[in-house]
JSON list of C-alpha atoms in Angstrom, two decimals:
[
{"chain": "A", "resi": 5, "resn": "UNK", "atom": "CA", "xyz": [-45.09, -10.87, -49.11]},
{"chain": "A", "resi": 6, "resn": "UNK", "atom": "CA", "xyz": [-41.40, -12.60, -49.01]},
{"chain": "A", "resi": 7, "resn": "UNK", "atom": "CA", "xyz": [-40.44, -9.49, -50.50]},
{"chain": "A", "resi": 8, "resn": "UNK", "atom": "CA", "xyz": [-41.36, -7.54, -47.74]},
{"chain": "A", "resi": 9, "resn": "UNK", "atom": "CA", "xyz": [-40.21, -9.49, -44.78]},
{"chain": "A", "resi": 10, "resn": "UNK", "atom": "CA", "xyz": [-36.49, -9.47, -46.97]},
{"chain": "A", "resi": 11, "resn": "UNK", "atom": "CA", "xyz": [-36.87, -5.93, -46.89]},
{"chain": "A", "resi": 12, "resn": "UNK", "atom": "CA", "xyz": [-37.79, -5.54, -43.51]},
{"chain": "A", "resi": 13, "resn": "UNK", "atom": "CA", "xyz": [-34.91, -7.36, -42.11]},
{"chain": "A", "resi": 14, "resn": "UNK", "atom": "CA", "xyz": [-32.64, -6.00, -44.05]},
{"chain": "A", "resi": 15, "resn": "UNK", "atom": "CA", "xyz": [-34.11, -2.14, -42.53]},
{"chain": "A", "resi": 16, "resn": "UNK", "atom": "CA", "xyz": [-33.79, -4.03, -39.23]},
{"chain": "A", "resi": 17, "resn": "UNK", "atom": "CA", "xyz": [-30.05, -4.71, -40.01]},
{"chain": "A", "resi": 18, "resn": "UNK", "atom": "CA", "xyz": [-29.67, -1.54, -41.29]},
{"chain": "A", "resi": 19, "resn": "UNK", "atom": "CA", "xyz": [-30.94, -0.36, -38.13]},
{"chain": "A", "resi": 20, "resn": "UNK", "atom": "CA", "xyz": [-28.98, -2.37, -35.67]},
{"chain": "A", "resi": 21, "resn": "UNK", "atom": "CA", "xyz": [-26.01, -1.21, -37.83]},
{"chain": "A", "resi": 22, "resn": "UNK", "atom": "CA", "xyz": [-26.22, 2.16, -37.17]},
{"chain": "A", "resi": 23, "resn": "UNK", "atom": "CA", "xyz": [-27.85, 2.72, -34.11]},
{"chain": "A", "resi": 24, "resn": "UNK", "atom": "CA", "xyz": [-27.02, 0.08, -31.86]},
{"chain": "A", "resi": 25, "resn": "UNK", "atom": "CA", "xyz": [-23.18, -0.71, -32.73]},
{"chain": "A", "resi": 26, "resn": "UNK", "atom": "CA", "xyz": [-22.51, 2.63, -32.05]},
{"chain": "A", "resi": 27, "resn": "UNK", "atom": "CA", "xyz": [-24.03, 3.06, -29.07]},
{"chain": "A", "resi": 28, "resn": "UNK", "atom": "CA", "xyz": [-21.92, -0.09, -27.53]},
{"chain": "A", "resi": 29, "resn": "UNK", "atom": "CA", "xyz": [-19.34, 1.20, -29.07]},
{"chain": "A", "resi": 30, "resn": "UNK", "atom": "CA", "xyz": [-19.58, 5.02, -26.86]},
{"chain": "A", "resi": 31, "resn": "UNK", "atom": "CA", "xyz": [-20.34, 3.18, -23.64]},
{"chain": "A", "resi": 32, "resn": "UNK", "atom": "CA", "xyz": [-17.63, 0.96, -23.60]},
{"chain": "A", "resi": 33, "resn": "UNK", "atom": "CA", "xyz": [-14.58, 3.52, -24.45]},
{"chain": "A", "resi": 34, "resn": "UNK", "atom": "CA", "xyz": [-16.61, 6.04, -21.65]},
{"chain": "A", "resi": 35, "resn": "UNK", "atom": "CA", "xyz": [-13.63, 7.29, -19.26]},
{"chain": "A", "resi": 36, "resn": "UNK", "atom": "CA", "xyz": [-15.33, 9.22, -16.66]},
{"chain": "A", "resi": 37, "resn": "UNK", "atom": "CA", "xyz": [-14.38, 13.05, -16.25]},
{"chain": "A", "resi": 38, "resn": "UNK", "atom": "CA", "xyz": [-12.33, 15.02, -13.00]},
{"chain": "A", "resi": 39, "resn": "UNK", "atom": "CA", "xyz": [-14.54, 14.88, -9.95]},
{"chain": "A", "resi": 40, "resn": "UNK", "atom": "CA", "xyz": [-16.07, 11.89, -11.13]},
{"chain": "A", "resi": 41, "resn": "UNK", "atom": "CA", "xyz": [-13.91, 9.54, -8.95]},
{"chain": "A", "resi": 42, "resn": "UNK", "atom": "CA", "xyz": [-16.00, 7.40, -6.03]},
{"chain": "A", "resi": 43, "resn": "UNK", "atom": "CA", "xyz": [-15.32, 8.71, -2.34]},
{"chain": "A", "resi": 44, "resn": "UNK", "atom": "CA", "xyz": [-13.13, 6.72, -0.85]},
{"chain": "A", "resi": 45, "resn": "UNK", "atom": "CA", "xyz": [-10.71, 5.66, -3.77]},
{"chain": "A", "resi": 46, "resn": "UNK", "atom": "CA", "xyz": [-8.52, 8.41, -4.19]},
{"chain": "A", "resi": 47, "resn": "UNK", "atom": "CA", "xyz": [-4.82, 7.91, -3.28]},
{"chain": "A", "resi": 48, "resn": "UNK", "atom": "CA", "xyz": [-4.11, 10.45, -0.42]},
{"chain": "A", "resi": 49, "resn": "UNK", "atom": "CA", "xyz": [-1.37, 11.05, 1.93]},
{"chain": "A", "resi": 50, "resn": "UNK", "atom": "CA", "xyz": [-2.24, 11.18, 6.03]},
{"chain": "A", "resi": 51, "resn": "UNK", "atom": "CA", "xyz": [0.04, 13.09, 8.36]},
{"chain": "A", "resi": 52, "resn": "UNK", "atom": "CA", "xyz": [-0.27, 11.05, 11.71]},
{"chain": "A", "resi": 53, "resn": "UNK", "atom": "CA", "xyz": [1.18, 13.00, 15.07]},
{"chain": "A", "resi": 54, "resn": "UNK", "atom": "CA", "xyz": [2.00, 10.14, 17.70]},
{"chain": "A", "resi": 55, "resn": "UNK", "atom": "CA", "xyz": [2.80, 11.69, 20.57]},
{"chain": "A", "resi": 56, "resn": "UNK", "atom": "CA", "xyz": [4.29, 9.73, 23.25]},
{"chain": "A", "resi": 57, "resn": "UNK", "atom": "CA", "xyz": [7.64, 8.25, 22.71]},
{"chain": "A", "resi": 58, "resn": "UNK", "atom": "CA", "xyz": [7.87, 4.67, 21.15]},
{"chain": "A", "resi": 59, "resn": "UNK", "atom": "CA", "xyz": [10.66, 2.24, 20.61]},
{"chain": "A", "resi": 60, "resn": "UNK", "atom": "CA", "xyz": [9.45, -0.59, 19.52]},
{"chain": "A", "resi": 61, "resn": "UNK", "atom": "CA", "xyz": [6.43, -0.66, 16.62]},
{"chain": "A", "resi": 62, "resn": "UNK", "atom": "CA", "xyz": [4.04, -3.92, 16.33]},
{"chain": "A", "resi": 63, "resn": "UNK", "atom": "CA", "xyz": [2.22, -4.00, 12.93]},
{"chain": "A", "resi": 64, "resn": "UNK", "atom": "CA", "xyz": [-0.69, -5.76, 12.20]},
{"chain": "A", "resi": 65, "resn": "UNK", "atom": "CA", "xyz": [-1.97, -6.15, 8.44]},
{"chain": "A", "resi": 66, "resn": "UNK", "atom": "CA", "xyz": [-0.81, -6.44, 5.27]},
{"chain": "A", "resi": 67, "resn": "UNK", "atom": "CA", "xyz": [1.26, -2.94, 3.71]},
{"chain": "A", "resi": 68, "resn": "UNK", "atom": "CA", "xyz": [4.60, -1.82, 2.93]},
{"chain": "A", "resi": 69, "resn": "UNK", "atom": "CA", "xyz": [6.91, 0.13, 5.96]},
{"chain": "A", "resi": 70, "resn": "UNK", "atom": "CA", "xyz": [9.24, 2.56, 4.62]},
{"chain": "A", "resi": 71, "resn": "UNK", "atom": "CA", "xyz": [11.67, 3.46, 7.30]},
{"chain": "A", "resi": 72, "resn": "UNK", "atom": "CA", "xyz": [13.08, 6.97, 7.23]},
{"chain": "A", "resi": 73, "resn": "UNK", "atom": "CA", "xyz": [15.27, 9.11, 8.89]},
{"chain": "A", "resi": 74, "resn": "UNK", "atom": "CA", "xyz": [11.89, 11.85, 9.97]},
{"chain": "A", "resi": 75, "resn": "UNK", "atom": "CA", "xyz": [11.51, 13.09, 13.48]},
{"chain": "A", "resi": 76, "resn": "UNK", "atom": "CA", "xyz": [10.31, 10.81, 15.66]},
{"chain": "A", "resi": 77, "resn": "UNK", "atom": "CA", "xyz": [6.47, 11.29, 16.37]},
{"chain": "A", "resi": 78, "resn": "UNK", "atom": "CA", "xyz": [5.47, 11.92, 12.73]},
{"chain": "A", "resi": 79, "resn": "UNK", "atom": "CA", "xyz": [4.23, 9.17, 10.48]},
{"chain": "A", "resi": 80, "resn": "UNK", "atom": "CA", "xyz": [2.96, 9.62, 7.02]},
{"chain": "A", "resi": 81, "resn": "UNK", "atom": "CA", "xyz": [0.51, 6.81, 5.72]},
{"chain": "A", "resi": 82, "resn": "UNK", "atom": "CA", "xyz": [-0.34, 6.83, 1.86]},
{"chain": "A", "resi": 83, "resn": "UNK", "atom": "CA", "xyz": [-2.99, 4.66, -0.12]},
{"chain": "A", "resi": 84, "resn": "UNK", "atom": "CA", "xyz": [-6.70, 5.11, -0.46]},
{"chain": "A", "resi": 85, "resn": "UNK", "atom": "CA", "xyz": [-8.63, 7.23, 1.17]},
{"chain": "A", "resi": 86, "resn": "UNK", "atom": "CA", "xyz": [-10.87, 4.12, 2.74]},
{"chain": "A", "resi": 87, "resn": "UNK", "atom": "CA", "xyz": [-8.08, 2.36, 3.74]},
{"chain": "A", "resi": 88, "resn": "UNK", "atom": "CA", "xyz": [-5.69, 4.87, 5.27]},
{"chain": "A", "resi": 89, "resn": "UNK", "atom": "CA", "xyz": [-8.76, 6.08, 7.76]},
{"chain": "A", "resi": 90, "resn": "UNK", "atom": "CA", "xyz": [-9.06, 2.71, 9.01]},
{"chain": "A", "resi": 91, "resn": "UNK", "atom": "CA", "xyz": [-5.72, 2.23, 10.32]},
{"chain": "A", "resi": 92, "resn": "UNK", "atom": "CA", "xyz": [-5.23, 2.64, 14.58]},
{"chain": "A", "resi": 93, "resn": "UNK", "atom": "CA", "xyz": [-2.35, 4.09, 15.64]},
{"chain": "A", "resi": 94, "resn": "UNK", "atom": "CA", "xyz": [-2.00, 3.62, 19.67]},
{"chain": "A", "resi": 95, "resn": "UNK", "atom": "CA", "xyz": [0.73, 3.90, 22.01]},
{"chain": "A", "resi": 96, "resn": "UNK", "atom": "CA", "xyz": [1.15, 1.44, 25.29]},
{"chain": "A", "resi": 97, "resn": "UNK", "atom": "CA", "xyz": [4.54, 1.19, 27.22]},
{"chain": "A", "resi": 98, "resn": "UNK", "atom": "CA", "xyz": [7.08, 2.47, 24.80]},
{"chain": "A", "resi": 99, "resn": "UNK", "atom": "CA", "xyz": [5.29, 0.16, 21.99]},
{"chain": "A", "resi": 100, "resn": "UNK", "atom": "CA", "xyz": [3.76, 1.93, 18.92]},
{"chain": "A", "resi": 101, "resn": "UNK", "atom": "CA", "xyz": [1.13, -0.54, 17.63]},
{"chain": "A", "resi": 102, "resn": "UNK", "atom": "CA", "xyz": [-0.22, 0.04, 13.96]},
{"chain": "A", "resi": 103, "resn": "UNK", "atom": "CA", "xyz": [-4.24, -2.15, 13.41]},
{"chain": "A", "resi": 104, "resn": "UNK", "atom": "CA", "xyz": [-3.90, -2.40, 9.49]},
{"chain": "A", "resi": 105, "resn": "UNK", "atom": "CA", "xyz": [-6.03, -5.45, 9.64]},
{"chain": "A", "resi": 106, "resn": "UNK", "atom": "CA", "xyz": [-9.14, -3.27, 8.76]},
{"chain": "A", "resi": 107, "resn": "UNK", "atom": "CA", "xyz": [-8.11, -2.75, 4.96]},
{"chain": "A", "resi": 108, "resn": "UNK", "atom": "CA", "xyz": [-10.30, -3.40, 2.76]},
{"chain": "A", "resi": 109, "resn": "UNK", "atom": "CA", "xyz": [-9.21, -3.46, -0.56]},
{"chain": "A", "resi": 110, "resn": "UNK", "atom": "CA", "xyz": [-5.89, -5.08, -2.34]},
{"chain": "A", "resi": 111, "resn": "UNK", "atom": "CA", "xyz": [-4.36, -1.69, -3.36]},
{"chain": "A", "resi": 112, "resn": "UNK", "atom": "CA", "xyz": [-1.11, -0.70, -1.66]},
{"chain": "A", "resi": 113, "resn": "UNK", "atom": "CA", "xyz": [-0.83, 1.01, 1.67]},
{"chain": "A", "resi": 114, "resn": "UNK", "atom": "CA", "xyz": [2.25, 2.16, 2.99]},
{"chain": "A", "resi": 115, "resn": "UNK", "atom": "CA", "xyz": [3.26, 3.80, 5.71]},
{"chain": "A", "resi": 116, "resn": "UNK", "atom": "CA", "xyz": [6.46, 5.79, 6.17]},
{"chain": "A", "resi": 117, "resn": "UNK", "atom": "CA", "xyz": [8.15, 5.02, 9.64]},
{"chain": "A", "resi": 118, "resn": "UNK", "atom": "CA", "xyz": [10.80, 7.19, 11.23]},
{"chain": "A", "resi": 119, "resn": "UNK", "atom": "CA", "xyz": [13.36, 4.84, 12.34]},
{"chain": "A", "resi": 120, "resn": "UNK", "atom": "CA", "xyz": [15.52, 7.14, 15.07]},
{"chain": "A", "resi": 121, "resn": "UNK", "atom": "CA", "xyz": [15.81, 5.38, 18.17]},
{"chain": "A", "resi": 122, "resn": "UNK", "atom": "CA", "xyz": [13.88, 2.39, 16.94]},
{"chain": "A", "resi": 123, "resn": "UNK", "atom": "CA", "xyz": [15.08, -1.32, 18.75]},
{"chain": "A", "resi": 124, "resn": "UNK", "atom": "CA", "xyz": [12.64, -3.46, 17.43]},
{"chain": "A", "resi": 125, "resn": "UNK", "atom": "CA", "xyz": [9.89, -4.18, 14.92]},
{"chain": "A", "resi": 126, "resn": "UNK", "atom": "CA", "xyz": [7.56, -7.09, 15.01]},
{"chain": "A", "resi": 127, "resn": "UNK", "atom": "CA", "xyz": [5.37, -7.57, 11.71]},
{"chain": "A", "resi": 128, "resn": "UNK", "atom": "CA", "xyz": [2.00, -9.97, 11.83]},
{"chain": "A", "resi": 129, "resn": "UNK", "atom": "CA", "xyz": [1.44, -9.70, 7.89]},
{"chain": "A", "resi": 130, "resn": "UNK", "atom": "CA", "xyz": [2.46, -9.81, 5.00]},
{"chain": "A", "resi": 131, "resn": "UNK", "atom": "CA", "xyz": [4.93, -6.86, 4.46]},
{"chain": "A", "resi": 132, "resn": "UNK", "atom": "CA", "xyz": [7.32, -5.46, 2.17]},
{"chain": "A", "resi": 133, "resn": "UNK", "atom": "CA", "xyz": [9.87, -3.34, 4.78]},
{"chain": "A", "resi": 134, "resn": "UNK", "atom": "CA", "xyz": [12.31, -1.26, 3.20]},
{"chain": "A", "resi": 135, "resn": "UNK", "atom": "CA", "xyz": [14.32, 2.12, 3.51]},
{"chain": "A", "resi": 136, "resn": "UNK", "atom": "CA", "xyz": [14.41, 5.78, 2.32]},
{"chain": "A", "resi": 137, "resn": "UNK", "atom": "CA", "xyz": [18.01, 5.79, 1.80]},
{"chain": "A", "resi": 138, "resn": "UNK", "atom": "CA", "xyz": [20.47, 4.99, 5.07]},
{"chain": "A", "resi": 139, "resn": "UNK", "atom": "CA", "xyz": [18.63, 4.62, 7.94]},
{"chain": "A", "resi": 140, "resn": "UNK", "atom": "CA", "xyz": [20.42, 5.49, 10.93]},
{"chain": "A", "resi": 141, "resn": "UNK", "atom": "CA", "xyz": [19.81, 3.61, 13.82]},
{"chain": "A", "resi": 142, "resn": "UNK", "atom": "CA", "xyz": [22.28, 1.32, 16.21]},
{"chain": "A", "resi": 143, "resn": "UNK", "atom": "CA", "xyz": [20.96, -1.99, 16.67]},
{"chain": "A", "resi": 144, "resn": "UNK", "atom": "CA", "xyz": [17.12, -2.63, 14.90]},
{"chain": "A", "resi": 145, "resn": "UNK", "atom": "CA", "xyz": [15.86, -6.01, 15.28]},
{"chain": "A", "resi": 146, "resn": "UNK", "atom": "CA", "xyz": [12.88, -6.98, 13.06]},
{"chain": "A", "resi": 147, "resn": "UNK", "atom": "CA", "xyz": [10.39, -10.09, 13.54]},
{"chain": "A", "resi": 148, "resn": "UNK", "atom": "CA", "xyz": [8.65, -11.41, 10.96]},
{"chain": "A", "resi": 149, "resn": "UNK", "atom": "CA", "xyz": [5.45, -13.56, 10.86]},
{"chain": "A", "resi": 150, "resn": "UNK", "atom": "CA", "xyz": [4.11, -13.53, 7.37]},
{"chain": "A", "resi": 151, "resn": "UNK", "atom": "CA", "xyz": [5.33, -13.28, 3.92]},
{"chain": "A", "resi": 152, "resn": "UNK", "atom": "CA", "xyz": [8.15, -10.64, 4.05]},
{"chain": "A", "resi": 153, "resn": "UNK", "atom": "CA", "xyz": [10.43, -8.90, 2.02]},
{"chain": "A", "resi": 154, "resn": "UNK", "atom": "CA", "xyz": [12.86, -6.46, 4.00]},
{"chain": "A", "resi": 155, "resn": "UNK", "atom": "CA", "xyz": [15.26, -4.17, 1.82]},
{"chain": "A", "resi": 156, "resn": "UNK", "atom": "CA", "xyz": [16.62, -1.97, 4.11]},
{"chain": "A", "resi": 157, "resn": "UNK", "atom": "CA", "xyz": [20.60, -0.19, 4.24]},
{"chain": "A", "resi": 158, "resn": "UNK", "atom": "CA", "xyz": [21.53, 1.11, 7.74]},
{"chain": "A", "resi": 159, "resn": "UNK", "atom": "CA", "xyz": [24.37, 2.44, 9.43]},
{"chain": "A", "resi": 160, "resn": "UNK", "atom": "CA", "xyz": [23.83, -0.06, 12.23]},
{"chain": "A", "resi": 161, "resn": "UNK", "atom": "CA", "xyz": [23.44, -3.32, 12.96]},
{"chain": "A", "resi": 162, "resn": "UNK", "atom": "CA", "xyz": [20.20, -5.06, 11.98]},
{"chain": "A", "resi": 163, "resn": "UNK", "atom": "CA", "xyz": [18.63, -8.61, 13.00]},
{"chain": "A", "resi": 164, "resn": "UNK", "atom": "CA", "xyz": [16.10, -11.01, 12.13]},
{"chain": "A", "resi": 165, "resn": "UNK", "atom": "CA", "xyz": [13.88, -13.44, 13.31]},
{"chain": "A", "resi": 166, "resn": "UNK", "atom": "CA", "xyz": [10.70, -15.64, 12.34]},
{"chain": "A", "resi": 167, "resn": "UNK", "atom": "CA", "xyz": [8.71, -18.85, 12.72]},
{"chain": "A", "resi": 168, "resn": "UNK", "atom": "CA", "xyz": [9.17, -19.96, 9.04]},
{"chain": "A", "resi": 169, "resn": "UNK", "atom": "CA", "xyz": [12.14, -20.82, 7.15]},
{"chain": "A", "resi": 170, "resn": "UNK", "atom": "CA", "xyz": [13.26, -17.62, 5.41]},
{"chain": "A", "resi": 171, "resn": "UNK", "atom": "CA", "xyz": [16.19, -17.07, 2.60]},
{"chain": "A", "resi": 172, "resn": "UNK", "atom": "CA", "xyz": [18.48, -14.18, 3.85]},
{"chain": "A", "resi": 173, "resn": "UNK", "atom": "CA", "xyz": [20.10, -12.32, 0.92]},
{"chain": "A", "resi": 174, "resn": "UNK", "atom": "CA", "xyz": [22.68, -9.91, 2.39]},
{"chain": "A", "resi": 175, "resn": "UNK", "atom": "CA", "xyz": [23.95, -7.19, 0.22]},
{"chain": "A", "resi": 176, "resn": "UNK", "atom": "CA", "xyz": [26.74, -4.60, 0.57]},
{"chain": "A", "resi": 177, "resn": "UNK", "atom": "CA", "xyz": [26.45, -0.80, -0.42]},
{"chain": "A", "resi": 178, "resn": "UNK", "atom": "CA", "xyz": [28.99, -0.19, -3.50]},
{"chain": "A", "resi": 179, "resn": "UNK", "atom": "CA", "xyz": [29.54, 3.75, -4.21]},
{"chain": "A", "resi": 180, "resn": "UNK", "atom": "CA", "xyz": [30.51, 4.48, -7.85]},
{"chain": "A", "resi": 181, "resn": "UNK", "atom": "CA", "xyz": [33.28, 7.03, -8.18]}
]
Protein backbone atom coordinates (compact mmCIF):
# COMPACT_ATOMS: atom_id res chain seq x y z
CA UNK A 1 0.00 0.00 0.00
CA UNK A 2 2.95 2.67 0.85
CA UNK A 3 4.28 1.44 -2.25
CA UNK A 4 1.60 2.60 -4.19
CA UNK A 5 0.83 5.99 -2.82
CA UNK A 6 5.07 6.55 -3.46
CA UNK A 7 4.31 5.63 -6.83
CA UNK A 8 1.42 7.60 -7.30
CA UNK A 9 2.96 10.79 -6.30
CA UNK A 10 5.77 10.39 -7.96
CA UNK A 11 3.23 9.85 -11.51
CA UNK A 12 1.61 12.99 -10.05
CA UNK A 13 5.05 14.78 -10.15
CA UNK A 14 5.78 13.36 -13.19
CA UNK A 15 2.67 14.78 -14.34
CA UNK A 16 2.85 18.28 -13.04
CA UNK A 17 6.36 18.16 -14.63
CA UNK A 18 5.39 17.84 -17.92
CA UNK A 19 2.14 19.10 -18.38
CA UNK A 20 1.65 21.88 -16.20
CA UNK A 21 5.24 23.69 -16.21
CA UNK A 22 4.94 23.93 -19.67
CA UNK A 23 1.84 25.21 -20.02
CA UNK A 24 2.84 28.32 -17.56
CA UNK A 25 5.65 28.43 -19.24
CA UNK A 26 3.62 29.18 -23.11
CA UNK A 27 1.21 31.58 -21.44
CA UNK A 28 3.53 33.72 -19.89
CA UNK A 29 6.10 34.37 -22.98
CA UNK A 30 2.49 34.76 -25.23
CA UNK A 31 3.10 38.14 -27.32
CA UNK A 32 -0.07 38.71 -29.05
CA UNK A 33 -0.03 38.80 -33.02
CA UNK A 34 -0.75 42.12 -35.68
CA UNK A 35 -4.35 43.16 -35.33
CA UNK A 36 -4.44 41.96 -31.98
CA UNK A 37 -3.89 45.43 -30.37
CA UNK A 38 -7.09 46.87 -28.10
CA UNK A 39 -9.05 49.84 -29.86
CA UNK A 40 -8.08 52.72 -28.55
CA UNK A 41 -4.26 52.16 -27.78
CA UNK A 42 -2.64 52.59 -30.90
CA UNK A 43 -0.33 55.62 -31.32
CA UNK A 44 -1.88 57.72 -34.20
CA UNK A 45 -1.34 61.05 -35.60
CA UNK A 46 -4.62 63.66 -35.91
CA UNK A 47 -4.57 66.43 -38.49
CA UNK A 48 -6.68 69.24 -36.73
CA UNK A 49 -7.93 72.29 -39.26
CA UNK A 50 -8.63 75.41 -36.90
CA UNK A 51 -10.01 77.78 -38.85
CA UNK A 52 -10.34 81.14 -37.51
CA UNK A 53 -7.26 83.06 -36.77
CA UNK A 54 -5.68 82.75 -33.21
CA UNK A 55 -2.92 84.53 -31.42
CA UNK A 56 -2.83 83.56 -28.30
CA UNK A 57 -3.30 79.52 -27.29
CA UNK A 58 -4.57 78.54 -23.58
CA UNK A 59 -3.81 74.84 -22.79
CA UNK A 60 -5.37 72.89 -20.37
CA UNK A 61 -3.93 69.30 -19.36
CA UNK A 62 -1.00 67.63 -19.05
CA UNK A 63 1.17 66.94 -22.77
CA UNK A 64 4.08 68.12 -24.53
CA UNK A 65 3.71 71.44 -27.21
CA UNK A 66 6.07 71.31 -29.95
CA UNK A 67 6.13 74.65 -31.61
CA UNK A 68 6.85 74.71 -35.33
CA UNK A 69 7.23 76.86 -38.04
CA UNK A 70 3.63 75.07 -40.05
CA UNK A 71 0.98 77.28 -41.49
CA UNK A 72 -1.05 78.72 -39.21
CA UNK A 73 -4.50 76.84 -38.89
CA UNK A 74 -3.03 73.30 -38.95
CA UNK A 75 -2.25 71.40 -35.80
CA UNK A 76 -1.07 67.88 -35.63
CA UNK A 77 -1.81 65.99 -32.25
CA UNK A 78 -0.02 62.51 -31.73
CA UNK A 79 -0.55 59.84 -28.86
CA UNK A 80 -3.22 57.24 -28.45
CA UNK A 81 -5.98 56.88 -30.22
CA UNK A 82 -8.33 57.40 -26.84
CA UNK A 83 -6.62 60.22 -25.84
CA UNK A 84 -6.05 62.31 -28.95
CA UNK A 85 -10.11 62.12 -29.68
CA UNK A 86 -10.74 63.61 -26.45
CA UNK A 87 -8.96 66.73 -26.84
CA UNK A 88 -11.33 70.22 -27.74
CA UNK A 89 -9.96 72.47 -29.88
CA UNK A 90 -12.19 75.88 -29.86
CA UNK A 91 -11.61 79.26 -30.95
CA UNK A 92 -13.08 82.56 -28.96
CA UNK A 93 -11.67 86.14 -29.63
CA UNK A 94 -8.34 85.54 -31.22
CA UNK A 95 -7.67 82.79 -28.33
CA UNK A 96 -7.10 79.14 -29.43
CA UNK A 97 -8.02 77.07 -26.34
CA UNK A 98 -6.80 73.31 -26.26
CA UNK A 99 -9.27 70.92 -23.20
CA UNK A 100 -6.50 68.16 -22.68
CA UNK A 101 -7.88 67.64 -19.26
CA UNK A 102 -9.96 64.62 -20.60
CA UNK A 103 -6.82 62.21 -20.99
CA UNK A 104 -7.04 59.33 -19.67
CA UNK A 105 -4.10 57.45 -19.55
CA UNK A 106 -0.24 58.42 -18.56
CA UNK A 107 1.19 57.85 -22.10
CA UNK A 108 2.49 60.91 -23.93
CA UNK A 109 0.40 63.29 -25.96
CA UNK A 110 1.79 65.92 -27.88
CA UNK A 111 0.65 68.27 -29.93
CA UNK A 112 2.58 70.15 -32.62
CA UNK A 113 1.77 73.99 -32.57
CA UNK A 114 2.54 76.36 -35.40
CA UNK A 115 4.08 79.25 -33.78
CA UNK A 116 3.74 82.18 -36.75
CA UNK A 117 2.20 85.11 -35.39
CA UNK A 118 1.84 83.62 -31.94
CA UNK A 119 2.05 86.52 -28.77
CA UNK A 120 1.26 84.47 -26.03
CA UNK A 121 0.83 81.03 -24.49
CA UNK A 122 -0.68 80.31 -21.16
CA UNK A 123 -0.21 76.55 -19.91
CA UNK A 124 -2.59 75.11 -16.85
CA UNK A 125 -0.56 71.68 -16.62
CA UNK A 126 2.06 70.11 -16.48
CA UNK A 127 3.95 70.56 -19.85
CA UNK A 128 7.07 69.94 -21.52
CA UNK A 129 7.13 73.04 -24.38
CA UNK A 130 9.75 72.87 -26.80
CA UNK A 131 10.71 73.61 -30.55
CA UNK A 132 11.10 71.99 -34.03
CA UNK A 133 14.20 73.76 -34.78
CA UNK A 134 14.10 77.92 -34.85
CA UNK A 135 10.92 79.09 -34.34
CA UNK A 136 10.30 82.29 -35.85
CA UNK A 137 8.22 84.55 -34.15
CA UNK A 138 8.86 88.36 -32.69
CA UNK A 139 7.95 88.61 -29.23
CA UNK A 140 6.20 85.07 -27.60
CA UNK A 141 5.39 85.30 -24.07
CA UNK A 142 4.62 82.00 -22.27
CA UNK A 143 2.76 81.52 -18.74
CA UNK A 144 3.22 78.76 -16.84
CA UNK A 145 1.08 77.20 -14.03
CA UNK A 146 2.26 73.70 -13.45
CA UNK A 147 5.35 71.73 -13.65
CA UNK A 148 7.12 72.98 -16.85
CA UNK A 149 9.95 72.43 -18.86
CA UNK A 150 10.27 74.91 -21.94
CA UNK A 151 13.23 74.20 -24.50
CA UNK A 152 12.57 76.32 -27.15
CA UNK A 153 15.33 78.45 -29.77
CA UNK A 154 13.67 81.43 -31.56
CA UNK A 155 14.63 84.16 -33.63
CA UNK A 156 12.73 86.51 -31.33
CA UNK A 157 12.35 87.53 -28.15
CA UNK A 158 10.69 85.18 -25.66
CA UNK A 159 9.25 85.77 -21.96
CA UNK A 160 8.14 84.07 -18.98
CA UNK A 161 5.97 84.15 -16.24
CA UNK A 162 4.41 81.94 -13.31
CA UNK A 163 3.01 81.70 -9.79
CA UNK A 164 5.82 79.38 -8.48
CA UNK A 165 9.39 79.91 -8.13
CA UNK A 166 10.98 78.57 -11.33
CA UNK A 167 14.93 78.06 -12.26
CA UNK A 168 15.57 79.80 -15.68
CA UNK A 169 18.44 78.14 -17.58
CA UNK A 170 19.21 80.32 -20.63
CA UNK A 171 21.24 78.84 -23.35
CA UNK A 172 22.86 80.26 -26.52
CA UNK A 173 22.82 78.53 -30.05
CA UNK A 174 26.65 77.56 -30.92
CA UNK A 175 27.06 76.52 -34.80
CA UNK A 176 30.03 74.15 -35.40
CA UNK A 177 32.05 75.04 -38.46
Amino acid sequence: MKANMQRLRQTINTLMITLVFPSLLSLFSFTPGPGTKAPGLALIQKQVKVENAFQMVKIDGDISVVLTNEPVGRLMVEGKERDVNRIRFTVKNNKLIIDAQRKTSFDALTIYLPATGLQAILVNGDTDISSAGIIKVDDLHISLNGLSSVRVTTTGKLSFDTPYEYELLWGSLLMEK
